[in-house]
Short mmCIF file of N, CA and C in Angstrom, two decimals:
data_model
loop_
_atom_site.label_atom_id
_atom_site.label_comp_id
_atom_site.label_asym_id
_atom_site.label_seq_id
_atom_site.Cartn_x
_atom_site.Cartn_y
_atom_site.Cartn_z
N UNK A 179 113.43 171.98 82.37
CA UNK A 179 112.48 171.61 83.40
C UNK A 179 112.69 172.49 84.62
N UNK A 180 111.43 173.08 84.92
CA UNK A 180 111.77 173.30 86.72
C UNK A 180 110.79 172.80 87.24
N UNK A 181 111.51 172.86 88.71
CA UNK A 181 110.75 172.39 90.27
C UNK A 181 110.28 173.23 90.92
N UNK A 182 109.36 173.42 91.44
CA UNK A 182 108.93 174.50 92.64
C UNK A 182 110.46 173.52 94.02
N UNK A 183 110.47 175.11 94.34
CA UNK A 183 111.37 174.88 95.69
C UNK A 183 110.43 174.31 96.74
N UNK A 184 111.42 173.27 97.82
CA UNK A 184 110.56 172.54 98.58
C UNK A 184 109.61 172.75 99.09
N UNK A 185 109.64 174.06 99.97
CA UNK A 185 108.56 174.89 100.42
C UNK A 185 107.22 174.66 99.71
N UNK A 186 107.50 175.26 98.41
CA UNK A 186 106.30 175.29 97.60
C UNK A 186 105.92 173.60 97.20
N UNK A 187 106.76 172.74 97.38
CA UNK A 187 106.38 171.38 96.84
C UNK A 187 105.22 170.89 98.19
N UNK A 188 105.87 171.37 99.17
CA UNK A 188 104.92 170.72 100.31
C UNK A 188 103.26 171.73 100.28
N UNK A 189 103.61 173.05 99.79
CA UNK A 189 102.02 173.30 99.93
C UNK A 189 101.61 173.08 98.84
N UNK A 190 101.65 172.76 98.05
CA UNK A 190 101.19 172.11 96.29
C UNK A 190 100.83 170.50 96.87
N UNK A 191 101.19 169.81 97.62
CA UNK A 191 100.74 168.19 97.97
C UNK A 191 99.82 168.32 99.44
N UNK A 192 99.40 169.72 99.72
CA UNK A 192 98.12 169.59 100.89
C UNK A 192 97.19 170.16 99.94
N UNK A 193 96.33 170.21 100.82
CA UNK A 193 94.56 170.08 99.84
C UNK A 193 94.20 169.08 98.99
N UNK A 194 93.30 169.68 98.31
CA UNK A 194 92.71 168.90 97.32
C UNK A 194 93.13 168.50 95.90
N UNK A 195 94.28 168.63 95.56
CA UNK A 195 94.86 168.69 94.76
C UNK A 195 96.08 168.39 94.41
N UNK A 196 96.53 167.21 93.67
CA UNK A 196 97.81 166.84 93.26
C UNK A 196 98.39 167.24 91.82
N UNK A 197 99.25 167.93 91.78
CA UNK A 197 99.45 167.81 90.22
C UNK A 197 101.08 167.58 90.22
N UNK A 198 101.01 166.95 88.74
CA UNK A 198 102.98 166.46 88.39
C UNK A 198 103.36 166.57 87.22
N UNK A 199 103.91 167.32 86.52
CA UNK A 199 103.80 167.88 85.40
C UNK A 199 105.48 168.11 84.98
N UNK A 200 105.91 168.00 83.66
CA UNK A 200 107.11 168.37 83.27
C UNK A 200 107.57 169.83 83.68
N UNK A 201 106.51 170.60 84.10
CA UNK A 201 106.93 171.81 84.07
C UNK A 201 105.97 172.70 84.80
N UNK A 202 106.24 173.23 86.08
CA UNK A 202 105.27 173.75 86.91
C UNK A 202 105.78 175.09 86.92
N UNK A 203 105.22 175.70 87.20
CA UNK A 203 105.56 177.32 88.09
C UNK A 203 104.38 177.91 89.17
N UNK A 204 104.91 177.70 89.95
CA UNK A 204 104.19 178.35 91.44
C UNK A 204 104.16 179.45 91.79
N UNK A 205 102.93 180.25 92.81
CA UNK A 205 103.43 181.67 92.90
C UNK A 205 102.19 181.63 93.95
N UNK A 206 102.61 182.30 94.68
CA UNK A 206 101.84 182.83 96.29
C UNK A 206 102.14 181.22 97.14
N UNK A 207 103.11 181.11 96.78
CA UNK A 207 104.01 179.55 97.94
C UNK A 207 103.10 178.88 97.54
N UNK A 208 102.59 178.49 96.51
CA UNK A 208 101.79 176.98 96.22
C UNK A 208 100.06 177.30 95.84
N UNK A 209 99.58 178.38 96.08
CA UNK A 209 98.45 178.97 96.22
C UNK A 209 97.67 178.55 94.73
N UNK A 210 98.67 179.23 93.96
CA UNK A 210 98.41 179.51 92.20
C UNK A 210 99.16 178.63 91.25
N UNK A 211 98.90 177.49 91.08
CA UNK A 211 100.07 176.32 90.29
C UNK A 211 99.73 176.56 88.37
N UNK A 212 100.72 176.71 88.01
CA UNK A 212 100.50 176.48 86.29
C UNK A 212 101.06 174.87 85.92
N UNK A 213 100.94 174.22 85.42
CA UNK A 213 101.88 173.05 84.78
C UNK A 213 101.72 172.77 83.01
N UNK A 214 102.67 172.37 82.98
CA UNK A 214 102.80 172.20 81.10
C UNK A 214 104.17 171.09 80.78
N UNK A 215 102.79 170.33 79.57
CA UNK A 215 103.54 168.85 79.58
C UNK A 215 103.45 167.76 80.44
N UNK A 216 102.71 166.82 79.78
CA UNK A 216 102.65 165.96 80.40
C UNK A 216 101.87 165.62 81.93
N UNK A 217 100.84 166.45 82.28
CA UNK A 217 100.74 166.70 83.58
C UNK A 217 99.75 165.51 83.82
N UNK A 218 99.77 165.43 85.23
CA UNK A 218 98.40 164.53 85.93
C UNK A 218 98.46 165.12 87.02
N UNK A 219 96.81 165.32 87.41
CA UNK A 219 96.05 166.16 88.36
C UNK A 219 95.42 164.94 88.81
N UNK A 220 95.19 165.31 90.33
CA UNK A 220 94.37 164.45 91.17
C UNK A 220 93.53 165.29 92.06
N UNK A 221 92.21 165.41 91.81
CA UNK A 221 91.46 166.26 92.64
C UNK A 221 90.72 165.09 93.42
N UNK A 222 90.51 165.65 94.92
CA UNK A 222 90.06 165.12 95.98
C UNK A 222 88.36 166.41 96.17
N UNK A 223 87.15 165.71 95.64
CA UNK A 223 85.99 166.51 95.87
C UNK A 223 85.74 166.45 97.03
N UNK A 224 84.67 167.50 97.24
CA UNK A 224 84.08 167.49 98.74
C UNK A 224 83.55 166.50 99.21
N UNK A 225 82.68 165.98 98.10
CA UNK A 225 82.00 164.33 98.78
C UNK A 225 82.70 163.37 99.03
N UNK A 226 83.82 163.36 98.55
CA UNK A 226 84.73 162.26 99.13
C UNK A 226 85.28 161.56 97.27
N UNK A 227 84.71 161.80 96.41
CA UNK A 227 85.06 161.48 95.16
C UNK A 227 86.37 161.86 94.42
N UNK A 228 87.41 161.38 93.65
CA UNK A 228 88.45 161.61 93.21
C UNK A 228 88.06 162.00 91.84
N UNK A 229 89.48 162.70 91.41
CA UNK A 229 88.69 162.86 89.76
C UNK A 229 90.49 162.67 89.19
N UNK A 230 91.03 161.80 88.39
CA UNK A 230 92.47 161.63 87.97
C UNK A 230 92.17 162.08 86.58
N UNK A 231 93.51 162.97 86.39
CA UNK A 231 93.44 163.32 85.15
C UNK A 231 95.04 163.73 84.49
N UNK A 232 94.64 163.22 82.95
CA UNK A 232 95.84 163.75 82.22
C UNK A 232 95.78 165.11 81.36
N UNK A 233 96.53 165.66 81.21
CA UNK A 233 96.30 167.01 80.02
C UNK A 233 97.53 167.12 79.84
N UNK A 234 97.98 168.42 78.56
CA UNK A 234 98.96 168.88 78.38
C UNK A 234 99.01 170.35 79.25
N UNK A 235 98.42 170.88 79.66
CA UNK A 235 98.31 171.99 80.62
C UNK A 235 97.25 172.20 81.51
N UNK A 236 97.69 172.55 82.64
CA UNK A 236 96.86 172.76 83.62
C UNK A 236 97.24 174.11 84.88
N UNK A 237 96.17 174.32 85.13
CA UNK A 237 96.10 175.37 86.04
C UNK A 237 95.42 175.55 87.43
N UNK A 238 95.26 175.74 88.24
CA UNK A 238 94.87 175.73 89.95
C UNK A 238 94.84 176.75 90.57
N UNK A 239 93.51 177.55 91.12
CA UNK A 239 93.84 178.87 92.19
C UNK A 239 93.13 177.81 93.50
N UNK A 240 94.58 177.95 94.20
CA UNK A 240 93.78 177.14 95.74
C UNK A 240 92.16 178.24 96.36
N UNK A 241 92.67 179.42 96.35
CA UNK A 241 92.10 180.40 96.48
C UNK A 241 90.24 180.01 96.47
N UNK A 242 90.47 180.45 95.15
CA UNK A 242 89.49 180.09 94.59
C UNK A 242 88.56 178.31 94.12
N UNK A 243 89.14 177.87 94.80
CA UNK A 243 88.98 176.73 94.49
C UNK A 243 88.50 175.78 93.04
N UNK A 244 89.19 176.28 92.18
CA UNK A 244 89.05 176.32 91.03
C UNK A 244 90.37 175.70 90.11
N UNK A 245 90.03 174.92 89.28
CA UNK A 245 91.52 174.69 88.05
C UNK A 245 90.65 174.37 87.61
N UNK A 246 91.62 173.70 85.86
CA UNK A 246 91.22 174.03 84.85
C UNK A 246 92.28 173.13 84.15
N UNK A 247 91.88 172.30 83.11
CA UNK A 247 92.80 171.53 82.09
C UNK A 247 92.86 171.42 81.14
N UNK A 248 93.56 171.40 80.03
CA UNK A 248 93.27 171.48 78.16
C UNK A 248 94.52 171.30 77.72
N UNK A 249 94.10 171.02 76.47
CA UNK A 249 95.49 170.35 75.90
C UNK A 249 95.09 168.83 75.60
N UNK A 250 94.02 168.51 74.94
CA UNK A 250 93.62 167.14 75.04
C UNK A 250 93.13 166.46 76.77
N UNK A 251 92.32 166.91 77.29
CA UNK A 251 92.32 166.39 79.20
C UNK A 251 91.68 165.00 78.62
N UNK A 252 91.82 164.10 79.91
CA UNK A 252 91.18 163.03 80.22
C UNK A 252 90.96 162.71 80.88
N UNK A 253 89.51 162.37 81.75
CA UNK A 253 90.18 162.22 83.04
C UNK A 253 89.04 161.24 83.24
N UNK A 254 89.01 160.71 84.58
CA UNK A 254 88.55 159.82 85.03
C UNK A 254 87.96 159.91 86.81
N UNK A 255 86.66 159.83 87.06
CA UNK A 255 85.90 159.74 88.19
C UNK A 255 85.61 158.63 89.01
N UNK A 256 86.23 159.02 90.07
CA UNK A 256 86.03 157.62 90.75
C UNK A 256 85.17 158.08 91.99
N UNK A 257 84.18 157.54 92.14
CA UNK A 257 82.89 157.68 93.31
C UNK A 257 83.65 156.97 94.73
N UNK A 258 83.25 157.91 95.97
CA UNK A 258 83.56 157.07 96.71
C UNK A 258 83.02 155.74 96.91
N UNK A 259 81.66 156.35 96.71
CA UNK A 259 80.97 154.58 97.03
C UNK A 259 81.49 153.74 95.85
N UNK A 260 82.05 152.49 95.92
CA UNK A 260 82.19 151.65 94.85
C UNK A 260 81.33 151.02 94.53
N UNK A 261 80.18 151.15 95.03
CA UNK A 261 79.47 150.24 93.91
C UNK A 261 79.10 151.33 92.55
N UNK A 262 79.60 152.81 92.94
CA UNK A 262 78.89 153.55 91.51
C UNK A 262 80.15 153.56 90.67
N UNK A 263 80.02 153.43 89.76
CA UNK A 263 80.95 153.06 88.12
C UNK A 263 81.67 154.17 88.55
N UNK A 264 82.45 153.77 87.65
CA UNK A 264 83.86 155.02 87.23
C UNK A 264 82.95 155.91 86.07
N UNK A 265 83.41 157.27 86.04
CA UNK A 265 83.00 157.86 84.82
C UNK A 265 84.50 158.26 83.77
N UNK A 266 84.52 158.09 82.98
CA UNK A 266 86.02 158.45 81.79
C UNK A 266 85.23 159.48 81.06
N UNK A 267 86.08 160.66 80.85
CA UNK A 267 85.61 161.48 80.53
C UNK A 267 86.64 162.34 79.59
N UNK A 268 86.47 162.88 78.11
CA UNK A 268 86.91 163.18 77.80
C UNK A 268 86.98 164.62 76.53
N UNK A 269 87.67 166.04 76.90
CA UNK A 269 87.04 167.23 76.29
C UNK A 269 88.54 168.10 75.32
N UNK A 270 88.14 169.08 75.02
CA UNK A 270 88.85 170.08 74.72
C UNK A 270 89.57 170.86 76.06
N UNK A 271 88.72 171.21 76.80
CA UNK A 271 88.51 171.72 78.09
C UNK A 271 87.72 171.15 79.14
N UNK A 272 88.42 171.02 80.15
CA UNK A 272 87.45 170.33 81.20
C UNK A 272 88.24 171.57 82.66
N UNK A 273 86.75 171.86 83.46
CA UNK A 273 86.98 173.28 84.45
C UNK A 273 86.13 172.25 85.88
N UNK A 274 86.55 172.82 86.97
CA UNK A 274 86.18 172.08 88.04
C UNK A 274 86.21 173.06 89.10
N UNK A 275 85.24 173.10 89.78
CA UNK A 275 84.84 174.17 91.23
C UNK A 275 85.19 173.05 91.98
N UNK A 276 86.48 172.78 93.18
CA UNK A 276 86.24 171.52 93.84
C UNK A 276 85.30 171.67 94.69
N UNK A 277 84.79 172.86 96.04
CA UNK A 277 84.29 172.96 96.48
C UNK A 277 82.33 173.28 95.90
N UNK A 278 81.62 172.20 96.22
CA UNK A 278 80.73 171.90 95.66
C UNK A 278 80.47 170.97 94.23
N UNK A 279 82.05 170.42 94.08
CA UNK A 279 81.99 169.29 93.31
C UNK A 279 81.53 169.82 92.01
N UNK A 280 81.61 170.83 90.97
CA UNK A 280 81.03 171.30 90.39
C UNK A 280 82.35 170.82 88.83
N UNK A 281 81.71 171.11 87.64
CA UNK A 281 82.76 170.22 86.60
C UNK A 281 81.83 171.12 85.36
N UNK A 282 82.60 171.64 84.23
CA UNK A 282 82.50 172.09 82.90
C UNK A 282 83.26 171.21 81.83
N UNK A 283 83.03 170.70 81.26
CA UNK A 283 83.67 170.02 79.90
C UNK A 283 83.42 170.65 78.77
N UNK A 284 83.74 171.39 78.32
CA UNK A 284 83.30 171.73 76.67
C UNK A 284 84.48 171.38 75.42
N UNK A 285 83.83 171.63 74.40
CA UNK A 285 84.53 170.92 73.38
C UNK A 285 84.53 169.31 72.98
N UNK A 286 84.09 169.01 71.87
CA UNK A 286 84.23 167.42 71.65
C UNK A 286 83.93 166.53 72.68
N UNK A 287 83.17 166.42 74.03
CA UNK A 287 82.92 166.29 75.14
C UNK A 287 82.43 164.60 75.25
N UNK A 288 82.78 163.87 75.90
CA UNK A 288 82.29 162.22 75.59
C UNK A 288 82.23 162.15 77.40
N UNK A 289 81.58 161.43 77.91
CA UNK A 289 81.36 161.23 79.17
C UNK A 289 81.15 159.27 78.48
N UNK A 290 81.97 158.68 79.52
CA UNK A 290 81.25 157.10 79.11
C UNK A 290 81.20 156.40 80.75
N UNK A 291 79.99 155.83 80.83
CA UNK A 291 80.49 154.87 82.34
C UNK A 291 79.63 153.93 82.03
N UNK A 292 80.06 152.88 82.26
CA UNK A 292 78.96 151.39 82.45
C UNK A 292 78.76 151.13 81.00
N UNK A 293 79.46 151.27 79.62
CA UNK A 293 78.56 151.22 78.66
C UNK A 293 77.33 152.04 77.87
N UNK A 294 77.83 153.35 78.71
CA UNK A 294 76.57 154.41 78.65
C UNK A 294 77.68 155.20 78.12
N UNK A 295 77.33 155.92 76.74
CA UNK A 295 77.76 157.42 76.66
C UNK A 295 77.40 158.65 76.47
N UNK A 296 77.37 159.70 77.24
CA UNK A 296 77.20 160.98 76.45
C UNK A 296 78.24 161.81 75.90
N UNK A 297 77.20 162.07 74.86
CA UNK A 297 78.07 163.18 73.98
C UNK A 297 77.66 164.12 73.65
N UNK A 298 78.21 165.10 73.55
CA UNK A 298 78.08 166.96 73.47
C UNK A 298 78.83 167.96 73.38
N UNK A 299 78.43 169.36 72.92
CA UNK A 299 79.96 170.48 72.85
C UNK A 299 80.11 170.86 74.34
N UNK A 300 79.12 170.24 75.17
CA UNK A 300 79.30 171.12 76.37
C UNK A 300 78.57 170.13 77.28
N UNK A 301 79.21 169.30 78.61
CA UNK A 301 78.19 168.89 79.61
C UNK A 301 78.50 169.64 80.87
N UNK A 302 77.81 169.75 81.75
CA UNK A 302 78.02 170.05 83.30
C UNK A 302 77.79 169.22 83.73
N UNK A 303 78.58 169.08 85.00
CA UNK A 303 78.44 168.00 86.50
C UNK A 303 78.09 168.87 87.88
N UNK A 304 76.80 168.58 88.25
CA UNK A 304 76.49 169.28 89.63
C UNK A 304 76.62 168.25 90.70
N UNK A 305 77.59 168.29 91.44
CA UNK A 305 77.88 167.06 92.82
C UNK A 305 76.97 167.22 93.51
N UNK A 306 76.57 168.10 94.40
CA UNK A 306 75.81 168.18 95.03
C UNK A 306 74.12 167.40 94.54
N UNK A 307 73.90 167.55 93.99
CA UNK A 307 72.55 167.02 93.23
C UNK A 307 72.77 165.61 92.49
N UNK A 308 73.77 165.58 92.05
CA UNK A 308 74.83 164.21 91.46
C UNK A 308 74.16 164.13 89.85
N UNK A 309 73.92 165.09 89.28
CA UNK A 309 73.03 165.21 88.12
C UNK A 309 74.06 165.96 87.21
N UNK A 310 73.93 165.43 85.86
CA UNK A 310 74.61 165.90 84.64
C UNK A 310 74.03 166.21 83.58
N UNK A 311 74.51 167.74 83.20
CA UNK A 311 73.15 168.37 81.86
C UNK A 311 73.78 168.76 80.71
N UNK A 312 73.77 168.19 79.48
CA UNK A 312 74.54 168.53 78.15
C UNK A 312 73.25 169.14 77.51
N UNK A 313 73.77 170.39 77.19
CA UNK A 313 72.68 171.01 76.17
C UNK A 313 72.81 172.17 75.23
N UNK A 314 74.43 171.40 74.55
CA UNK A 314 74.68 172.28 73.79
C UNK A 314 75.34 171.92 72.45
N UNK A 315 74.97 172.13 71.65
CA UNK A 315 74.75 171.64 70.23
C UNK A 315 73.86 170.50 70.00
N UNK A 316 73.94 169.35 69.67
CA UNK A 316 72.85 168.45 69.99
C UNK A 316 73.41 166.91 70.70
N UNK A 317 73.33 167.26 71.82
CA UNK A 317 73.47 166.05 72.37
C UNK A 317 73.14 164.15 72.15
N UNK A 318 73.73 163.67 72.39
CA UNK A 318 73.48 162.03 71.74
C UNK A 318 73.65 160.89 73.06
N UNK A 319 73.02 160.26 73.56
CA UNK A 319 72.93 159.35 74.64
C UNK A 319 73.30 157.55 73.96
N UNK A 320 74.18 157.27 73.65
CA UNK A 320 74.73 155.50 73.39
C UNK A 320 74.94 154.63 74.42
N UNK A 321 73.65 153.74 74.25
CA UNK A 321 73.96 152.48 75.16
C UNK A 321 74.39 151.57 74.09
N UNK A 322 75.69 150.71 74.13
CA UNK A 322 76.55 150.10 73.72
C UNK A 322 76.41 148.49 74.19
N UNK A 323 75.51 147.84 74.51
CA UNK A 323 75.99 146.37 75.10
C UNK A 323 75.49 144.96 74.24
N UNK A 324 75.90 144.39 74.57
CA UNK A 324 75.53 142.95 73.39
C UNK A 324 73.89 142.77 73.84
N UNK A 325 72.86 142.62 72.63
CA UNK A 325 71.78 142.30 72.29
C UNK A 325 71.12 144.07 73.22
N UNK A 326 71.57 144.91 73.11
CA UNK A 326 70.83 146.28 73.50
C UNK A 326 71.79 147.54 72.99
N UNK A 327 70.85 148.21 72.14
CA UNK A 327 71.58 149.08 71.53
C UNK A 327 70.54 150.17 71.65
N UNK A 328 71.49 151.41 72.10
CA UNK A 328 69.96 152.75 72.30
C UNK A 328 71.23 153.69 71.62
N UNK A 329 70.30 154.48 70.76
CA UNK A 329 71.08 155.72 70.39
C UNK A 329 69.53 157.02 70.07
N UNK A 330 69.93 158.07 71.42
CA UNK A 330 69.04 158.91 71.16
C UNK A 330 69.50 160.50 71.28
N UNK A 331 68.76 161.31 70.88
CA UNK A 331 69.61 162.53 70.84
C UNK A 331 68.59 163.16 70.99
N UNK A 332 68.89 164.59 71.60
CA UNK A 332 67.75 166.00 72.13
C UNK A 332 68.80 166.81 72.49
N UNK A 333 67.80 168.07 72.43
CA UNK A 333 68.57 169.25 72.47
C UNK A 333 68.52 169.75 74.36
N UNK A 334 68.46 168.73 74.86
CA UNK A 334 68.85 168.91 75.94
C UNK A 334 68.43 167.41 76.73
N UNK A 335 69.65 167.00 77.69
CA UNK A 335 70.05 165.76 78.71
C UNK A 335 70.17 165.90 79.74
N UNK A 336 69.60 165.39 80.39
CA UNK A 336 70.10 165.74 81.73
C UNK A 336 69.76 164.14 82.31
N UNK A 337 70.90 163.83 83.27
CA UNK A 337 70.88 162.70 84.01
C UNK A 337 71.27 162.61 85.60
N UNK A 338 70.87 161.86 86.31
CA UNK A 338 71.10 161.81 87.49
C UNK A 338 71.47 160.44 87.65
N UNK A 339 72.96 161.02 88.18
CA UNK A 339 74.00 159.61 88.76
C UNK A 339 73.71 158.88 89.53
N UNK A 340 73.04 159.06 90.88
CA UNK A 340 72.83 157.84 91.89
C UNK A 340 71.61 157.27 91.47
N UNK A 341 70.70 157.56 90.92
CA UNK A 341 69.03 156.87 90.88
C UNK A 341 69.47 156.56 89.27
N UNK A 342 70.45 156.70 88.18
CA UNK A 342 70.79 156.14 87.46
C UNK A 342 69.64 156.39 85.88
N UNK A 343 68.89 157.27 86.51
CA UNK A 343 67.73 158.29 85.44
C UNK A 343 68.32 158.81 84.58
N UNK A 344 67.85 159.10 83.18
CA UNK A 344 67.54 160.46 82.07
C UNK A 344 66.92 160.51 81.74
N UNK A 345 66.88 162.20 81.12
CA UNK A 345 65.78 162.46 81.11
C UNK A 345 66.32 163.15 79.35
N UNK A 346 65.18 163.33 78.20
CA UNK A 346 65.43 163.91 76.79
C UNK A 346 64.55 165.06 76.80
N UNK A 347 64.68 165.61 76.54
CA UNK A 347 63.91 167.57 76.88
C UNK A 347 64.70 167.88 75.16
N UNK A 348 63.11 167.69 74.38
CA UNK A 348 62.71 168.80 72.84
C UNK A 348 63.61 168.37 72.07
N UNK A 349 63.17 168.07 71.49
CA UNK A 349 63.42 167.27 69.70
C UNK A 349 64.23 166.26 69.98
N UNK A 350 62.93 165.41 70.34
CA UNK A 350 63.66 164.19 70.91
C UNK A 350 63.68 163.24 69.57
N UNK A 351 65.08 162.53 69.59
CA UNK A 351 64.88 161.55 68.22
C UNK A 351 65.83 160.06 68.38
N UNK A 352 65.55 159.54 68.02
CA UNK A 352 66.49 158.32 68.50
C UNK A 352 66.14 156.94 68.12
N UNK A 353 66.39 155.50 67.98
CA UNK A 353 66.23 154.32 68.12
C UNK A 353 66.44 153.61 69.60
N UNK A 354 65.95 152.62 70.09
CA UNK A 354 65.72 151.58 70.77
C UNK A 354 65.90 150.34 70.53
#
């Protein structure tokens, strides 16, 4: 196991970003973080939204405002406002722009909140707009709740988080 030296521990716990990992290595005093094993990341978005997550590796350019997680990620969205659901989210790869709240998931990709799931090889999250677009391989939309069951699929989704909309765009197919 190593530790980043203190120095580097204190600029690795300012910004937007927490990570704790069996195994870190730092470089430009905290700037550029790698971790492996076991890690959990805590990103703080611009809107005020958290995003907690587990992986087996992860990566961070403060710089750039950018990391990146794989290795099985999981992670989980928490809205500032509480009355909007948590989102659990889970990929091969999951990539995050913090600045502008921006999010890539690809691979095996499941988004679930409220009983709602999407699924896809690939979704995006645009914060700013608060809208989410899977449109790659063929996407599948599952509402899951006692006496309501929706399962629909199109080759392209797109939803918007606060007004709680979707939308199915071309070869639309599904039950109700």
């Amino acid at each position: 196991l190593t530790a980043p030296a203190s120095a580097e521990r204190k600029a690795m716990e300012q910004g937007p970003i927490r990570i704790t990992a069996e195994e870190t290595e730092s470089k430009e005093t905290g700037r550029y973080v790698e971790a492996r094993g076991n890690v959990h990341v805590d990103y703080e978005l611009d809107t005020g939204d958290t995003i907690h997550s587990i992986s087996k590796f992860a990566r961070y350019d403060q710089k750039e405002e950018f990391g990146e997680l794989w290795g099985n990620p999981k992670a989980v969205w928490k809205r500032k406002d509480a009355t909007q659901p948590d989102t659990a989210l889970s990929a091969e790869k999951i990539s995050l722009r913090v600045k502008g709240s921006e999010l890539f998931a690809s691979g095996n990709v499941e988004a679930v909140q409220s009983g709602r799931t999407l699924k896809a090889q690939e979704i995006r999250y645009y914060g700013v707009e608060r809208k989410m677009v899977a449109e790659t391989g063929r996407p599948a939309f599952f509402v899951q709740e006692p006496e309501h069951r929706v399962q629909i699929s199109a080759e392209n989704i797109v939803g918007w988080m606060d007004q709680r909309e979707i939308q199915f765009r071309r070869k639309v197919k599904g039950s109700v």
